[in-house]
Coordinates of C-alpha atoms and ligand atoms in Angstrom, one line a residue:
X1447 CA -6.8 29.3 -6.1
X1448 CA -10.1 28.5 -4.7
X1449 CA -9.4 26.2 -1.9
X1450 CA -11.8 27.7 0.6
X1451 CA -15.4 27.4 -0.6
X1452 CA -16.2 23.8 -1.1
X1453 CA -19.3 22.8 -3.1
X1454 CA -22.3 21.2 -1.3
X1455 CA -22.3 17.4 -0.9
X1456 CA -25.2 17.1 -3.4
X1457 CA -23.2 19.0 -5.9
X1458 CA -20.2 16.6 -5.6
X1459 CA -22.5 13.6 -5.7
X1460 CA -24.1 14.9 -8.9
X1461 CA -20.6 15.5 -10.3
X1462 CA -19.5 11.9 -9.7
X1463 CA -22.7 10.6 -11.3
X1464 CA -22.2 12.9 -14.2
X1465 CA -18.7 11.6 -14.9
X1466 CA -20.2 8.4 -16.3
X1467 CA -17.3 6.3 -15.3
X1468 CA -17.0 3.6 -12.6
X1469 CA -16.0 4.4 -9.1
X1470 CA -13.0 2.8 -7.5
X1471 CA -15.4 0.5 -5.6
X1472 CA -17.0 -0.5 -9.0
X1473 CA -13.6 -1.3 -10.4
X1474 CA -12.6 -3.5 -7.4
X1475 CA -15.9 -5.4 -7.4
X1476 CA -15.5 -6.2 -11.1
X1477 CA -11.9 -7.2 -10.8
X1478 CA -12.7 -9.5 -7.9
X1479 CA -15.6 -11.0 -9.7
X1480 CA -13.4 -11.9 -12.7
X1481 CA -10.6 -13.2 -10.5
X1482 CA -8.3 -10.5 -11.9
X1483 CA -6.2 -7.9 -10.3
X1484 CA -6.9 -4.2 -11.0
X1485 CA -3.7 -2.3 -11.8
X1486 CA -2.8 1.1 -10.2
X1487 CA 0.4 3.2 -10.3
X1488 CA 1.4 6.0 -7.9
X1489 CA 1.8 9.3 -9.7
X1490 CA 2.0 13.0 -8.8
X1491 CA 3.8 16.1 -10.1
X1492 CA 3.4 19.7 -8.9
X1493 CA 2.0 21.6 -11.9
X1494 CA -1.6 21.2 -13.0
X1495 CA -1.0 20.9 -16.7
X1496 CA 1.9 18.5 -16.1
X1497 CA -0.3 16.4 -13.8
X1498 CA -3.0 16.2 -16.5
X1499 CA -0.5 15.3 -19.1
X1500 CA 1.0 12.6 -16.8
X1501 CA -2.3 11.0 -16.1
X1502 CA -3.1 11.0 -19.8
X1503 CA 0.3 9.5 -20.7
X1504 CA -0.2 6.7 -18.1
X1505 CA -3.7 6.0 -19.2
X1506 CA -2.6 5.8 -22.9
X1507 CA 0.5 3.9 -22.2
X1508 CA -0.7 1.2 -19.8
X1509 CA -4.5 1.3 -19.5
X1510 CA -4.5 1.1 -15.7
X1511 CA -7.8 0.4 -14.0
X1512 CA -7.4 3.1 -11.4
X1513 CA -5.1 6.2 -11.4
X1514 CA -3.6 8.0 -8.5
X1515 CA -3.1 11.6 -7.3
X1516 CA 0.0 11.2 -5.1
X1517 CA 0.1 14.3 -2.9
X1518 CA 3.2 16.4 -2.1
X1519 CA 4.8 16.5 1.3
X1520 CA 3.8 20.1 2.1
X1521 CA 0.1 19.3 1.6
X1522 CA 0.6 16.1 3.7
X1523 CA 1.7 18.3 6.5
X1524 CA -1.0 20.9 6.0
X1525 CA 1.6 23.5 5.0
X1526 CA -0.5 25.0 2.3
X1527 CA 1.5 28.2 2.2
X1528 CA 4.7 26.3 1.4
X1529 CA 2.9 24.3 -1.3
X1530 CA 1.7 27.6 -2.9
X1531 CA 5.1 29.1 -2.8
X1532 CA 6.7 26.0 -4.3
X1533 CA 3.9 25.9 -6.9
X1534 CA 4.6 29.6 -7.9
X1535 CA 8.4 29.3 -7.8
X1536 CA 9.5 25.8 -8.6
X1537 CA 6.6 23.4 -9.2
X1538 CA 9.0 20.7 -10.5
X1539 CA 10.5 20.5 -7.0
X1540 CA 7.2 19.3 -5.4
X1541 CA 7.2 15.5 -4.9
X1542 CA 3.5 15.2 -5.7
X1543 CA 0.3 17.1 -6.7
X1544 CA -0.7 19.8 -4.2
X1545 CA -4.5 19.2 -4.5
X1546 CA -5.7 21.6 -1.8
X1547 CA -3.7 24.4 -3.3
X1548 CA -4.8 23.8 -6.8
X1549 CA -8.3 23.5 -5.5
X1550 CA -11.3 21.2 -6.3
X1551 CA -12.1 22.8 -9.7
X1552 CA -8.8 21.6 -11.0
X1553 CA -9.3 18.3 -9.2
X1554 CA -12.5 17.9 -11.2
X1555 CA -10.6 18.9 -14.4
X1556 CA -8.1 16.0 -13.8
X1557 CA -11.0 13.7 -13.1
X1558 CA -12.8 14.6 -16.3
X1559 CA -9.6 14.2 -18.4
X1560 CA -9.4 10.5 -17.8
X1561 CA -11.7 7.5 -18.2
X1562 CA -10.7 5.6 -15.0
X1563 CA -11.5 6.6 -11.4
X1564 CA -8.9 8.3 -9.1
X1565 CA -7.6 7.7 -5.7
X1566 CA -5.8 10.2 -3.5
X1567 CA -2.6 8.6 -2.1
X1568 CA -0.8 10.8 0.5
X1569 CA 0.6 9.9 4.0
X1570 CA -1.0 12.6 6.0
X1571 CA -2.0 12.0 9.7
X1572 CA -4.5 14.9 9.7
X1573 CA -6.0 15.1 6.2
X1574 CA -9.3 16.8 6.7
X1575 CA -8.9 19.5 4.1
X1576 CA -7.3 17.1 1.7
X1577 CA -10.2 14.8 2.1
X1578 CA -12.8 17.4 1.6
X1579 CA -11.0 18.7 -1.5
X1580 CA -10.8 15.1 -2.9
X1581 CA -14.5 14.6 -2.4
X1582 CA -15.3 17.9 -4.1
X1583 CA -13.1 16.7 -7.0
X1584 CA -15.2 13.6 -7.4
X1585 CA -12.4 11.3 -6.3
X1586 CA -13.8 8.0 -5.1
X1587 CA -11.0 6.5 -3.1
X1588 CA -8.9 7.9 -0.2
X1589 CA -5.9 6.2 1.3
X1590 CA -4.8 6.2 4.9
X1591 CA -5.7 5.4 8.5
X1592 CA -5.4 6.9 11.9
X1593 CA -2.6 4.5 12.8
X1594 CA -1.1 3.6 9.5
X1595 CA -0.7 7.2 8.3
X1596 CA 0.6 8.4 11.6
X1597 CA 3.3 6.0 13.0
X1598 CA 5.3 5.4 9.8
X1599 CA 5.5 9.1 9.0
X1600 CA 5.3 11.3 12.0
X1601 CA 7.5 11.9 15.0
X1602 CA 5.1 13.4 17.4
X1603 CA 1.5 13.4 16.4
X1604 CA -0.6 11.8 19.2
X1605 CA -2.6 8.8 18.0
X1606 CA -5.8 10.1 19.4
X1607 CA -5.5 13.1 17.1
X1608 CA -5.0 11.1 13.9
X1609 CA -7.6 8.6 14.9
X1610 CA -10.1 11.4 15.5
X1611 CA -9.3 13.0 12.1
X1612 CA -9.8 9.6 10.3
X1613 CA -13.0 9.0 12.3
X1614 CA -14.4 12.2 10.8
X1615 CA -13.3 11.2 7.4
X1616 CA -14.9 7.8 7.8
X1617 CA -18.1 9.4 9.0
X1618 CA -18.1 11.6 5.9
X1619 CA -17.7 8.5 3.8
X1620 CA -20.7 7.1 5.5
X1621 CA -22.8 10.2 4.7
X1622 CA -21.6 10.0 1.0
X1623 CA -22.5 6.4 0.8
X1624 CA -26.0 7.3 2.1
X1625 CA -26.1 10.0 -0.6
X1626 CA -25.3 7.5 -3.3
X1627 CA -21.5 7.7 -3.8
X1628 CA -19.3 5.0 -2.2
X1629 CA -15.8 6.3 -1.4
X1630 CA -13.4 3.4 -1.0
X1631 CA -11.0 3.7 2.0
X1632 CA -7.6 2.0 1.5
X1633 CA -5.8 1.2 4.7
X1634 CA -2.1 1.5 4.6
X1635 CA -0.9 -1.9 5.9
X1636 CA 2.5 -1.3 4.4
X1637 CA 3.3 0.8 7.5
X1638 CA 7.1 1.5 7.6
X1639 CA 7.7 -0.8 4.6
X1640 CA 10.6 -2.6 6.4
X1641 CA 10.2 -6.2 7.4
X1642 CA 6.6 -5.7 8.6
X1643 CA 5.4 -9.0 10.0
X1644 CA 2.1 -9.8 8.2
X1645 CA 0.2 -10.1 11.5
X1646 CA 1.3 -6.5 12.6
X1647 CA 0.1 -5.2 9.2
X1648 CA -3.2 -7.1 9.3
X1649 CA -3.9 -6.4 13.0
X1650 CA -3.6 -2.7 12.5
X1651 CA -5.7 -2.8 9.3
X1652 CA -8.4 -4.8 11.2
X1653 CA -8.5 -2.2 13.9
X1654 CA -8.8 0.6 11.4
X1655 CA -11.3 -1.3 9.4
X1656 CA -13.5 -1.9 12.5
X1657 CA -13.5 1.8 13.2
X1658 CA -14.2 2.7 9.6
X1659 CA -17.1 0.2 9.3
X1660 CA -18.5 1.6 12.6
X1661 CA -18.4 5.1 11.2
X1662 CA -20.4 4.0 8.0
X1663 CA -17.7 3.3 5.4
X1664 CA -19.1 0.9 2.8
X1665 CA -16.0 -0.1 0.9
X1666 CA -12.7 -0.9 2.5
X1667 CA -9.4 -1.9 0.8
X1668 CA -6.9 -3.6 3.1
X1669 CA -3.4 -3.2 1.7
X1670 CA -0.8 -5.7 2.5
X1671 CA 2.9 -5.2 1.5
X1672 CA 4.7 -7.9 -0.5
X1673 CA 7.3 -9.5 1.9
X1674 CA 8.8 -11.5 -1.0
X1675 CA 8.0 -14.9 0.3
X1676 CA 5.2 -16.0 -1.9
X1677 CA 3.6 -18.6 0.4
X1678 CA 3.5 -16.0 3.3
X1679 CA 2.2 -13.3 1.0
X1680 CA -0.6 -15.4 -0.6
X1681 CA -1.6 -16.7 2.9
X1682 CA -1.7 -13.1 4.2
X1683 CA -3.9 -12.0 1.3
X1684 CA -6.2 -15.0 1.9
X1685 CA -6.3 -14.2 5.6
X1686 CA -7.8 -10.8 4.8
X1687 CA -11.0 -12.5 3.7
X1688 CA -11.4 -14.6 6.8
X1689 CA -10.5 -11.7 9.1
X1690 CA -13.2 -9.6 7.3
X1691 CA -15.8 -12.2 7.9
X1692 CA -14.7 -12.5 11.5
X1693 CA -14.5 -8.8 12.5
X1694 CA -16.5 -6.7 10.0
X1695 CA -20.2 -6.5 9.3
X1696 CA -21.3 -8.3 6.1
X1697 CA -22.7 -5.0 4.7
X1698 CA -19.1 -3.7 4.2
X1699 CA -17.3 -4.7 1.0
X1700 CA -13.7 -5.6 1.8
X1701 CA -11.0 -6.0 -0.8
X1702 CA -7.5 -7.4 -0.4
X1703 CA -4.9 -5.2 -2.1
X1704 CA -1.2 -5.9 -2.6
X1705 CA 1.5 -3.2 -2.4
X1706 CA 4.5 -4.4 -4.5
X1707 CA 7.6 -4.6 -2.4
X1708 CA 8.0 -1.4 -0.3
X1709 CA 11.5 -2.0 1.1
X1710 CA 14.9 -1.5 -0.3
X1711 CA 14.5 -2.1 -4.0
X1712 CA 17.1 -3.7 -6.3
X1713 CA 18.8 -1.3 -8.7
X1714 CA 19.4 -3.4 -11.7
X1715 CA 16.6 -3.6 -14.2
X1716 CA 16.6 -7.3 -14.3
X1717 CA 16.2 -7.8 -10.5
X1718 CA 13.7 -5.0 -10.3
X1719 CA 11.5 -6.6 -13.0
X1720 CA 11.7 -9.9 -11.3
X1721 CA 10.4 -8.4 -8.0
X1722 CA 7.7 -6.4 -9.8
X1723 CA 6.4 -9.5 -11.6
X1724 CA 6.6 -11.7 -8.6
X1725 CA 4.5 -9.1 -6.7
X1726 CA 1.9 -9.0 -9.4
X1727 CA 1.8 -12.8 -9.5
X1728 CA 1.4 -12.9 -5.7
X1729 CA -1.5 -10.5 -6.0
X1730 CA -3.2 -12.7 -8.6
X1731 CA -2.6 -16.0 -6.7
X1732 CA -3.7 -14.4 -3.4
X1733 CA -6.9 -13.2 -4.9
X1734 CA -6.1 -9.5 -4.4
X1735 CA -8.5 -7.1 -6.1
X1736 CA -5.8 -4.6 -6.8
X1737 CA -2.1 -4.3 -7.0
X1738 CA -0.2 -1.0 -6.6
X1739 CA 2.8 -1.2 -8.8
X1740 CA 6.5 -0.4 -8.5
X1741 CA 8.9 0.5 -11.2
X1742 CA 12.5 -0.2 -12.3
X1743 CA 13.4 3.3 -11.1
X1744 CA 12.3 2.6 -7.5
X1745 CA 15.9 2.3 -6.4
X1746 CA 16.7 5.8 -7.7
X1747 CA 13.6 7.9 -6.8
X1748 CA 10.2 8.9 -8.1
X1749 CA 9.6 7.2 -11.5
X1750 CA 9.1 9.0 -14.8
X1751 CA 6.1 8.2 -16.9
X1752 CA 7.8 5.6 -19.1
X1753 CA 9.1 3.6 -16.2
X1754 CA 5.7 3.8 -14.6
X1755 CA 4.0 2.5 -17.8
X1756 CA 6.5 -0.3 -18.0
X1757 CA 5.8 -1.3 -14.4
X1758 CA 2.1 -1.5 -14.9
X1759 CA 2.5 -3.5 -18.1
X1760 CA 4.8 -5.9 -16.4
X1761 CA 2.3 -6.3 -13.5
X1762 CA -0.5 -6.9 -16.0
X1763 CA 1.2 -10.0 -17.3
X1764 CA 0.0 -11.7 -14.1
X1765 CA -3.6 -11.3 -15.3
X1766 CA -2.9 -13.7 -18.2
X1767 CA -5.7 -16.4 -18.2
X1768 CA -3.3 -19.3 -18.0
X1769 CA -1.9 -18.1 -14.7
X1770 CA -5.1 -19.1 -13.1
X1771 CA -3.8 -22.7 -13.2
X1772 CA -0.6 -22.1 -11.2
X1773 CA -0.9 -23.6 -7.8
X1774 CA 1.2 -23.2 -4.6
X1775 CA 1.5 -25.9 -2.0
X1776 CA -2.0 -25.7 -0.3
X1777 CA -0.9 -27.4 2.9
X1778 CA 1.9 -24.8 3.4
X1779 CA -0.5 -22.0 2.6
X1780 CA -3.1 -23.3 5.1
X1781 CA -0.5 -23.6 7.8
X1782 CA 0.8 -20.1 7.2
X1783 CA -2.7 -18.6 7.0
X1784 CA -3.7 -20.4 10.3
X1785 CA -0.8 -18.8 12.1
X1786 CA -1.2 -15.3 10.6
X1787 CA -4.8 -15.3 11.7
X1788 CA -4.0 -16.6 15.1
X1789 CA -1.4 -13.9 15.7
X1790 CA -3.8 -11.2 14.5
X1791 CA -6.6 -12.6 16.8
X1792 CA -4.2 -12.6 19.8
X1793 CA -3.2 -8.9 19.0
X1794 CA -6.7 -7.5 18.3
X1795 CA -8.8 -9.7 20.6
X1796 CA -8.2 -7.8 23.9
X1797 CA -8.5 -4.4 22.2
X1798 CA -11.9 -5.1 20.6
X1799 CA -13.4 -5.6 24.0
X1800 CA -12.6 -2.0 24.9
X1801 CA -15.5 0.5 25.2
X1802 CA -13.4 3.3 23.7
X1803 CA -11.4 1.7 20.9
X1804 CA -9.3 4.7 19.9
X1805 CA -8.2 5.3 23.5
X1806 CA -7.5 1.6 23.9
X1807 CA -5.3 1.7 20.8
X1808 CA -3.4 4.7 22.0
X1809 CA -2.6 3.1 25.3
X1810 CA -1.8 -0.2 23.7
X1811 CA 0.9 1.5 21.7
X1812 CA 2.1 3.2 24.9
X1813 CA 2.5 -0.1 26.7
X1814 CA 3.8 -2.0 23.7
X1815 CA 0.9 -4.5 23.3
X1816 CA 0.4 -2.9 19.9
X1817 CA 3.6 -2.1 18.0
X1818 CA 5.2 -1.3 14.7
X1819 CA 8.8 -2.1 13.9
X1820 CA 11.1 0.7 12.9
X1821 CA 8.6 3.5 13.6
X1822 CA 9.9 7.0 13.8
X1823 CA 7.1 8.0 16.2
X1824 CA 7.6 8.5 19.9
X1825 CA 4.1 7.1 20.3
X1826 CA 5.2 3.6 19.3
X1827 CA 7.8 1.6 21.2
X1828 CA 9.1 -0.3 18.1
X1829 CA 10.4 -3.0 20.4
X1830 CA 9.2 -5.7 18.0
X1831 CA 12.2 -7.0 16.1
X1832 CA 11.5 -8.8 12.8
X1833 CA 13.8 -11.0 10.7
X1834 CA 13.6 -13.3 7.8
X1835 CA 13.5 -17.1 8.2
X1836 CA 15.3 -19.6 5.9
X1837 CA 12.8 -19.2 3.2
X1838 CA 12.8 -15.3 3.4
X1839 CA 9.4 -15.1 5.2
X1840 CA 9.2 -12.4 7.9
X1841 CA 9.1 -13.7 11.5
X1842 CA 9.4 -12.3 15.0
X1843 CA 12.9 -12.5 16.3
X1844 CA 11.5 -10.5 19.3
X1845 CA 7.7 -9.9 19.6
X1846 CA 8.3 -7.1 22.1
X1847 CA 5.2 -6.5 24.2
X1848 CA 2.7 -8.0 21.8
X1849 CA 0.3 -10.3 23.7
X1850 CA 1.3 -13.5 22.0
X1851 CA 0.7 -17.0 23.4
X1852 CA 3.5 -19.3 24.1
X1853 CA 2.5 -21.3 21.0
X1854 CA 3.0 -18.3 18.7
X1855 CA 6.3 -17.4 20.3
X1856 CA 7.5 -21.0 20.0
X1857 CA 6.6 -21.3 16.3
X1858 CA 8.4 -18.1 15.4
X1859 CA 11.5 -19.2 17.2
X1860 CA 11.4 -22.6 15.6
X1861 CA 11.5 -21.1 12.2
X1862 CA 14.5 -19.0 12.7
X1863 CA 18.0 -20.1 11.7
X1864 CA 20.4 -21.0 14.4
X1865 CA 22.6 -18.2 13.4
X1866 CA 20.0 -15.7 14.6
X1867 CA 19.6 -17.4 18.0
X1868 CA 23.3 -17.6 18.7
X1869 CA 24.3 -14.2 17.4
X1870 CA 25.5 -11.4 19.6
X1871 CA 24.1 -7.9 19.3
X1872 CA 26.7 -6.8 16.6
X1873 CA 26.1 -9.9 14.6
X1874 CA 22.4 -9.5 14.8
X1875 CA 22.6 -6.0 13.5
X1876 CA 24.5 -7.3 10.5
X1877 CA 22.0 -10.1 10.0
X1878 CA 19.2 -7.5 10.2
X1879 CA 20.8 -5.3 7.6
X1880 CA 21.1 -8.3 5.3
X1881 CA 17.4 -9.0 5.7
X1882 CA 16.5 -5.4 5.1
X1883 CA 18.6 -5.5 1.9
X1884 CA 17.4 -8.9 0.9
X1885 CA 16.5 -7.9 -2.6
X1886 CA 19.5 -5.6 -3.2
X1887 CA 22.0 -7.2 -5.5
X1888 CA 25.7 -7.3 -4.7
X1889 CA 27.3 -4.0 -5.8
X1890 CA 29.1 -5.5 -8.8
X1891 CA 25.8 -6.6 -10.2
X1892 CA 23.9 -3.4 -10.1
X1893 CA 24.6 -2.3 -13.6
X1894 CA 24.1 -5.7 -15.0
X1895 CA 21.1 -6.0 -17.3
X1896 CA 19.7 -9.3 -18.3
X1897 CA 17.3 -7.8 -20.8
X1898 CA 18.7 -8.0 -24.3
X1899 CA 18.2 -4.7 -26.2
X1900 CA 17.7 -6.3 -29.6
X1901 CA 18.2 -9.9 -30.4
X1902 CA 19.1 -9.9 -34.1
X1903 CA 18.6 -13.0 -36.3
X1904 CA 17.2 -14.7 -33.2
X1905 CA 14.5 -16.1 -35.5
X1906 CA 14.9 -17.8 -38.9
X1907 CA 12.7 -15.5 -40.8
X1908 CA 13.2 -11.9 -41.6
X1909 CA 9.9 -10.9 -40.3
X1910 CA 10.6 -7.8 -38.0
X1911 CA 7.6 -8.7 -35.9
X1912 CA 9.5 -11.8 -34.7
X1913 CA 12.5 -9.8 -33.5
X1914 CA 12.5 -9.2 -29.8
X1915 CA 13.0 -5.7 -28.8
X1916 CA 13.3 -5.0 -25.0
Ligands
5AD2952 N1 4.9 9.8 -8.2 C1 5.1 8.5 -8.3 N2 5.5 7.7 -7.2 C2 5.7 8.3 -6.1 N3 6.1 7.8 -4.9 C3 6.1 8.8 -4.0 N4 5.8 10.0 -4.6 C4 5.5 9.7 -5.9 C5 5.1 10.5 -7.0 N5 4.9 11.8 -6.9 C6 6.4 6.4 -4.7 C7 7.8 6.1 -4.3 C8 7.7 4.9 -3.6 C9 6.3 4.9 -3.0 C10 6.3 4.9 -1.5 O1 5.7 6.0 -3.5 O2 8.6 6.0 -5.5 O3 7.7 3.8 -4.5

């Protein structure tokens, strides 16, 4: 294991150039130019050979546009000794690929084995070593942000620490861009993955993006989580473009990305497939440059290769040329987008006037004027209470300390069903649970599978090609 001595930056730049494949930024640019959505799975296993085999299987099985190294929990927490010990004793127990422990030479080996670029997906609030190892491996996209990879994952990491760590990473991305390699930075707007109001997700991404751009990052992916209401989701993806124009320098490339539904996933194959396809369709209609896919095994744990391949293939259906002509109600979209942007403006406006933005962010979370629902961290209040409206869109039942105007508060209230407004605490808890489990089927339906295994004699002829096999 050679984790310690990293190559010089010029060596890593030469390695990326020598790969003769696009960077993640190249893939995003080309997808966006064609009006298509790049497809990317999550994937990571402990052993090196197993990881290489998995990447090759996914590439062969679904032709994704970008592949992932999903990193294990020990590495996320900088517990490299634990990762090493697991690697030596029971690599199959790791929940991802321990890149730092394997070292950058093996990272380069993975990169050379496949024809598409790689992103490191993790969840670490303090990822300096992981980032350096990723860069040395020639990996051209790195997920996370000082807020978005702290508050959903950690109990007690001060925001100033994670913001500083990401500021260093963003500055390194700036140096790399100067040296000729653009490393895309994907901001994790999915946050806790549970009923995140679009304006909370986008406000936090805008703040992280402003800091990243300031540090010299040249390519930013703003990831937004599918809420499940297509008008709301398409409007949020469209809002990313306007917010980028409003808050970021034109020299930075900004791409909207959709994360397929991050909450409690249905268990039946049929319902899971519906949600996966709806996610990909939302990404396409919203003009996302990329979708990060889910699988029919989401309700059960980390997917195997075949479920992952199936999820990507299903998502790719949304790239069909004729889908271009599907239209949602433009006036409903415009109205939704107007309010999303207005809410974001009201949240980020006062902060962007601060001289020291990281410090302002940290104190805003302390006083609740920035907030994330359901955060485990003691550095966020989580006094924002979201819920779904009649159409399933996520609204503010209680906006907590967010600095919203009376207009915004009134609109949110007006969209809620009366049952929310008249419920006592106990009833509210039940309503909230139902909203969290919105896509979970009733227990009796969980095993039900709408997909026919083989439909025999469904066609007149005997041509086996015409027989549908699920
Ligand atoms: N491989 C594939 N997917 C993973 N996820 C977490 N770890 C892995 C892994 N090693 C997925 C979960 C969930 C999302 C947050 O990340 O299944 O969908």
